[in-house]
Amino acid sequence: MSEKSYTGGCQCGAVRYAVDKLDLDHTITCNCSRCQKLGSVLAFTPRDNFVLKSGESNLTEYRFNARKISHQFCKTCGIQSFAYGEMPDGAKMAAINVNCLDDVDPRSLTPHHVDGKDH
């Protein structure tokens, strides 16, 4: 798989987005206190590649630990389909929960596991 464009959103459909140049060959899973419980499979892209199409007023934010990642989730259905943050070099990024992409089977991917439990 190479970088492609996708659409996605939450379960109830209130939050919808489009993302360009997303590389599903480099997804991750993480065992931090949030990702482990959510079962997220994540792909990252520069923030400029992410466009929130609808539902901005229906989002709420959760931050934990170092409070550097803005976890966005739908107020109606509770699904976290993406988050905002920064890469180590300061570049703004979007973390996409691949489970929330349209027409993508995340079980067909081979994510790299990241040990975030102690970080």
PDB file of C-alpha atoms in Angstrom:
ATOM      1  CA  MET A   1       0.000   0.000   0.000  1.00  0.00           C
ATOM      2  CA  SER A   2       1.190   3.502  -0.676  1.00  0.00           C
ATOM      3  CA  GLU A   3      -0.062   6.858   0.494  1.00  0.00           C
ATOM      4  CA  LYS A   4      -3.731   7.269  -0.390  1.00  0.00           C
ATOM      5  CA  SER A   5      -6.716   9.461   0.413  1.00  0.00           C
ATOM      6  CA  TYR A   6      -9.424   8.248   2.787  1.00  0.00           C
ATOM      7  CA  THR A   7     -12.588   9.374   4.500  1.00  0.00           C
ATOM      8  CA  GLY A   8     -13.701   8.401   7.961  1.00  0.00           C
ATOM      9  CA  GLY A   9     -15.485   9.394  11.111  1.00  0.00           C
ATOM     10  CA  CYS A  10     -17.274   8.329  14.236  1.00  0.00           C
ATOM     11  CA  GLN A  11     -19.908   5.620  14.640  1.00  0.00           C
ATOM     12  CA  CYS A  12     -22.991   7.862  14.559  1.00  0.00           C
ATOM     13  CA  GLY A  13     -21.756   9.909  11.571  1.00  0.00           C
ATOM     14  CA  ALA A  14     -21.762  13.297  13.310  1.00  0.00           C
ATOM     15  CA  VAL A  15     -17.974  13.621  12.892  1.00  0.00           C
ATOM     16  CA  ARG A  16     -16.620  13.173   9.371  1.00  0.00           C
ATOM     17  CA  TYR A  17     -13.188  13.882   7.922  1.00  0.00           C
ATOM     18  CA  ALA A  18     -10.976  13.396   4.878  1.00  0.00           C
ATOM     19  CA  VAL A  19      -7.285  12.624   5.026  1.00  0.00           C
ATOM     20  CA  ASP A  20      -4.780  12.694   2.159  1.00  0.00           C
ATOM     21  CA  LYS A  21      -1.435  10.940   1.862  1.00  0.00           C
ATOM     22  CA  LEU A  22      -2.077   8.431   4.637  1.00  0.00           C
ATOM     23  CA  ASP A  23       0.343   5.497   4.620  1.00  0.00           C
ATOM     24  CA  LEU A  24      -1.301   2.363   6.011  1.00  0.00           C
ATOM     25  CA  ASP A  25       1.933   0.394   5.636  1.00  0.00           C
ATOM     26  CA  HIS A  26       3.237   2.141   8.751  1.00  0.00           C
ATOM     27  CA  THR A  27       0.455   1.778  11.316  1.00  0.00           C
ATOM     28  CA  ILE A  28       1.035   1.210  15.017  1.00  0.00           C
ATOM     29  CA  THR A  29      -0.640  -0.239  18.060  1.00  0.00           C
ATOM     30  CA  CYS A  30       0.313   0.958  21.516  1.00  0.00           C
ATOM     31  CA  ASN A  31      -0.094  -0.355  25.045  1.00  0.00           C
ATOM     32  CA  CYS A  32      -0.386   3.024  26.792  1.00  0.00           C
ATOM     33  CA  SER A  33      -3.286   3.419  29.202  1.00  0.00           C
ATOM     34  CA  ARG A  34      -5.515   4.910  26.476  1.00  0.00           C
ATOM     35  CA  CYS A  35      -4.639   3.055  23.256  1.00  0.00           C
ATOM     36  CA  GLN A  36      -4.714  -0.363  24.929  1.00  0.00           C
ATOM     37  CA  LYS A  37      -8.253   0.166  26.203  1.00  0.00           C
ATOM     38  CA  LEU A  38      -9.471   1.668  22.917  1.00  0.00           C
ATOM     39  CA  GLY A  39      -7.857  -0.959  20.700  1.00  0.00           C
ATOM     40  CA  SER A  40      -6.672   1.787  18.365  1.00  0.00           C
ATOM     41  CA  VAL A  41      -4.673   1.092  15.227  1.00  0.00           C
ATOM     42  CA  LEU A  42      -3.018   4.402  14.376  1.00  0.00           C
ATOM     43  CA  ALA A  43      -1.607   6.019  11.260  1.00  0.00           C
ATOM     44  CA  PHE A  44       0.002   9.455  11.304  1.00  0.00           C
ATOM     45  CA  THR A  45      -0.019  12.253   8.765  1.00  0.00           C
ATOM     46  CA  PRO A  46       0.930  15.936   8.689  1.00  0.00           C
ATOM     47  CA  ARG A  47      -1.958  18.052   9.978  1.00  0.00           C
ATOM     48  CA  ASP A  48      -2.217  19.812   6.599  1.00  0.00           C
ATOM     49  CA  ASN A  49      -3.357  16.482   5.102  1.00  0.00           C
ATOM     50  CA  PHE A  50      -6.346  16.272   7.472  1.00  0.00           C
ATOM     51  CA  VAL A  51      -9.655  18.103   6.880  1.00  0.00           C
ATOM     52  CA  LEU A  52     -12.519  17.937   9.362  1.00  0.00           C
ATOM     53  CA  LYS A  53     -15.615  17.933   7.120  1.00  0.00           C
ATOM     54  CA  SER A  54     -18.339  17.994   9.792  1.00  0.00           C
ATOM     55  CA  GLY A  55     -18.956  17.697  13.483  1.00  0.00           C
ATOM     56  CA  GLU A  56     -16.512  20.215  14.959  1.00  0.00           C
ATOM     57  CA  SER A  57     -19.144  21.389  17.452  1.00  0.00           C
ATOM     58  CA  ASN A  58     -19.830  17.748  18.381  1.00  0.00           C
ATOM     59  CA  LEU A  59     -16.224  17.045  19.423  1.00  0.00           C
ATOM     60  CA  THR A  60     -14.830  17.081  22.906  1.00  0.00           C
ATOM     61  CA  GLU A  61     -11.206  16.772  23.957  1.00  0.00           C
ATOM     62  CA  TYR A  62      -9.333  14.545  26.367  1.00  0.00           C
ATOM     63  CA  ARG A  63      -5.684  15.020  27.361  1.00  0.00           C
ATOM     64  CA  PHE A  64      -3.698  12.860  29.757  1.00  0.00           C
ATOM     65  CA  ASN A  65      -0.147  12.153  30.922  1.00  0.00           C
ATOM     66  CA  ALA A  66       2.029  14.882  29.344  1.00  0.00           C
ATOM     67  CA  ARG A  67      -1.132  16.461  27.851  1.00  0.00           C
ATOM     68  CA  LYS A  68       0.566  16.876  24.454  1.00  0.00           C
ATOM     69  CA  ILE A  69      -2.013  14.951  22.404  1.00  0.00           C
ATOM     70  CA  SER A  70      -5.497  16.352  21.894  1.00  0.00           C
ATOM     71  CA  HIS A  71      -7.672  13.228  21.757  1.00  0.00           C
ATOM     72  CA  GLN A  72     -10.880  14.224  19.968  1.00  0.00           C
ATOM     73  CA  PHE A  73     -14.046  12.223  20.396  1.00  0.00           C
ATOM     74  CA  CYS A  74     -17.703  12.509  19.458  1.00  0.00           C
ATOM     75  CA  LYS A  75     -20.020  13.774  22.198  1.00  0.00           C
ATOM     76  CA  THR A  76     -22.837  11.601  20.845  1.00  0.00           C
ATOM     77  CA  CYS A  77     -21.332   8.149  20.302  1.00  0.00           C
ATOM     78  CA  GLY A  78     -18.033   8.517  22.199  1.00  0.00           C
ATOM     79  CA  ILE A  79     -15.791   7.277  19.388  1.00  0.00           C
ATOM     80  CA  GLN A  80     -12.284   8.711  19.124  1.00  0.00           C
ATOM     81  CA  SER A  81     -11.584   8.624  15.408  1.00  0.00           C
ATOM     82  CA  PHE A  82      -8.566  10.963  15.437  1.00  0.00           C
ATOM     83  CA  ALA A  83      -6.275  13.093  17.591  1.00  0.00           C
ATOM     84  CA  TYR A  84      -4.094  16.146  17.096  1.00  0.00           C
ATOM     85  CA  GLY A  85      -0.505  16.409  18.259  1.00  0.00           C
ATOM     86  CA  GLU A  86       3.057  17.212  17.304  1.00  0.00           C
ATOM     87  CA  MET A  87       5.893  15.080  16.070  1.00  0.00           C
ATOM     88  CA  PRO A  88       9.176  15.162  18.046  1.00  0.00           C
ATOM     89  CA  ASP A  89      10.461  17.850  15.642  1.00  0.00           C
ATOM     90  CA  GLY A  90       7.430  20.069  16.399  1.00  0.00           C
ATOM     91  CA  ALA A  91       5.589  19.424  13.130  1.00  0.00           C
ATOM     92  CA  LYS A  92       1.815  19.383  13.595  1.00  0.00           C
ATOM     93  CA  MET A  93       0.260  15.976  12.913  1.00  0.00           C
ATOM     94  CA  ALA A  94      -3.011  14.097  12.987  1.00  0.00           C
ATOM     95  CA  ALA A  95      -3.220  10.590  14.423  1.00  0.00           C
ATOM     96  CA  ILE A  96      -5.915   8.650  12.606  1.00  0.00           C
ATOM     97  CA  ASN A  97      -7.659   5.696  14.222  1.00  0.00           C
ATOM     98  CA  VAL A  98      -7.620   3.339  11.221  1.00  0.00           C
ATOM     99  CA  ASN A  99     -10.604   1.475  12.703  1.00  0.00           C
ATOM    100  CA  CYS A 100     -12.670   4.545  11.791  1.00  0.00           C
ATOM    101  CA  LEU A 101     -11.696   4.805   8.104  1.00  0.00           C
ATOM    102  CA  ASP A 102     -14.293   3.972   5.471  1.00  0.00           C
ATOM    103  CA  ASP A 103     -13.645   0.832   3.413  1.00  0.00           C
ATOM    104  CA  VAL A 104     -10.471  -0.147   5.298  1.00  0.00           C
ATOM    105  CA  ASP A 105     -10.094  -3.459   7.117  1.00  0.00           C
ATOM    106  CA  PRO A 106      -7.562  -2.733   9.881  1.00  0.00           C
ATOM    107  CA  ARG A 107      -7.303  -6.491  10.597  1.00  0.00           C
ATOM    108  CA  SER A 108      -5.627  -6.905   7.206  1.00  0.00           C
ATOM    109  CA  LEU A 109      -2.798  -4.549   8.224  1.00  0.00           C
ATOM    110  CA  THR A 110       0.393  -5.435  10.063  1.00  0.00           C
ATOM    111  CA  PRO A 111       0.877  -2.682  12.624  1.00  0.00           C
ATOM    112  CA  HIS A 112       4.128  -2.202  14.499  1.00  0.00           C
ATOM    113  CA  HIS A 113       3.675  -2.409  18.267  1.00  0.00           C
ATOM    114  CA  VAL A 114       4.949   0.527  20.333  1.00  0.00           C
ATOM    115  CA  ASP A 115       5.580   0.171  24.051  1.00  0.00           C
ATOM    116  CA  GLY A 116       3.957   3.299  25.449  1.00  0.00           C
ATOM    117  CA  LYS A 117       3.038   1.771  28.796  1.00  0.00           C
ATOM    118  CA  ASP A 118       5.935   3.316  30.683  1.00  0.00           C
ATOM    119  CA  HIS A 119       6.068   6.622  28.785  1.00  0.00           C
TER     120      HIS A 119
END
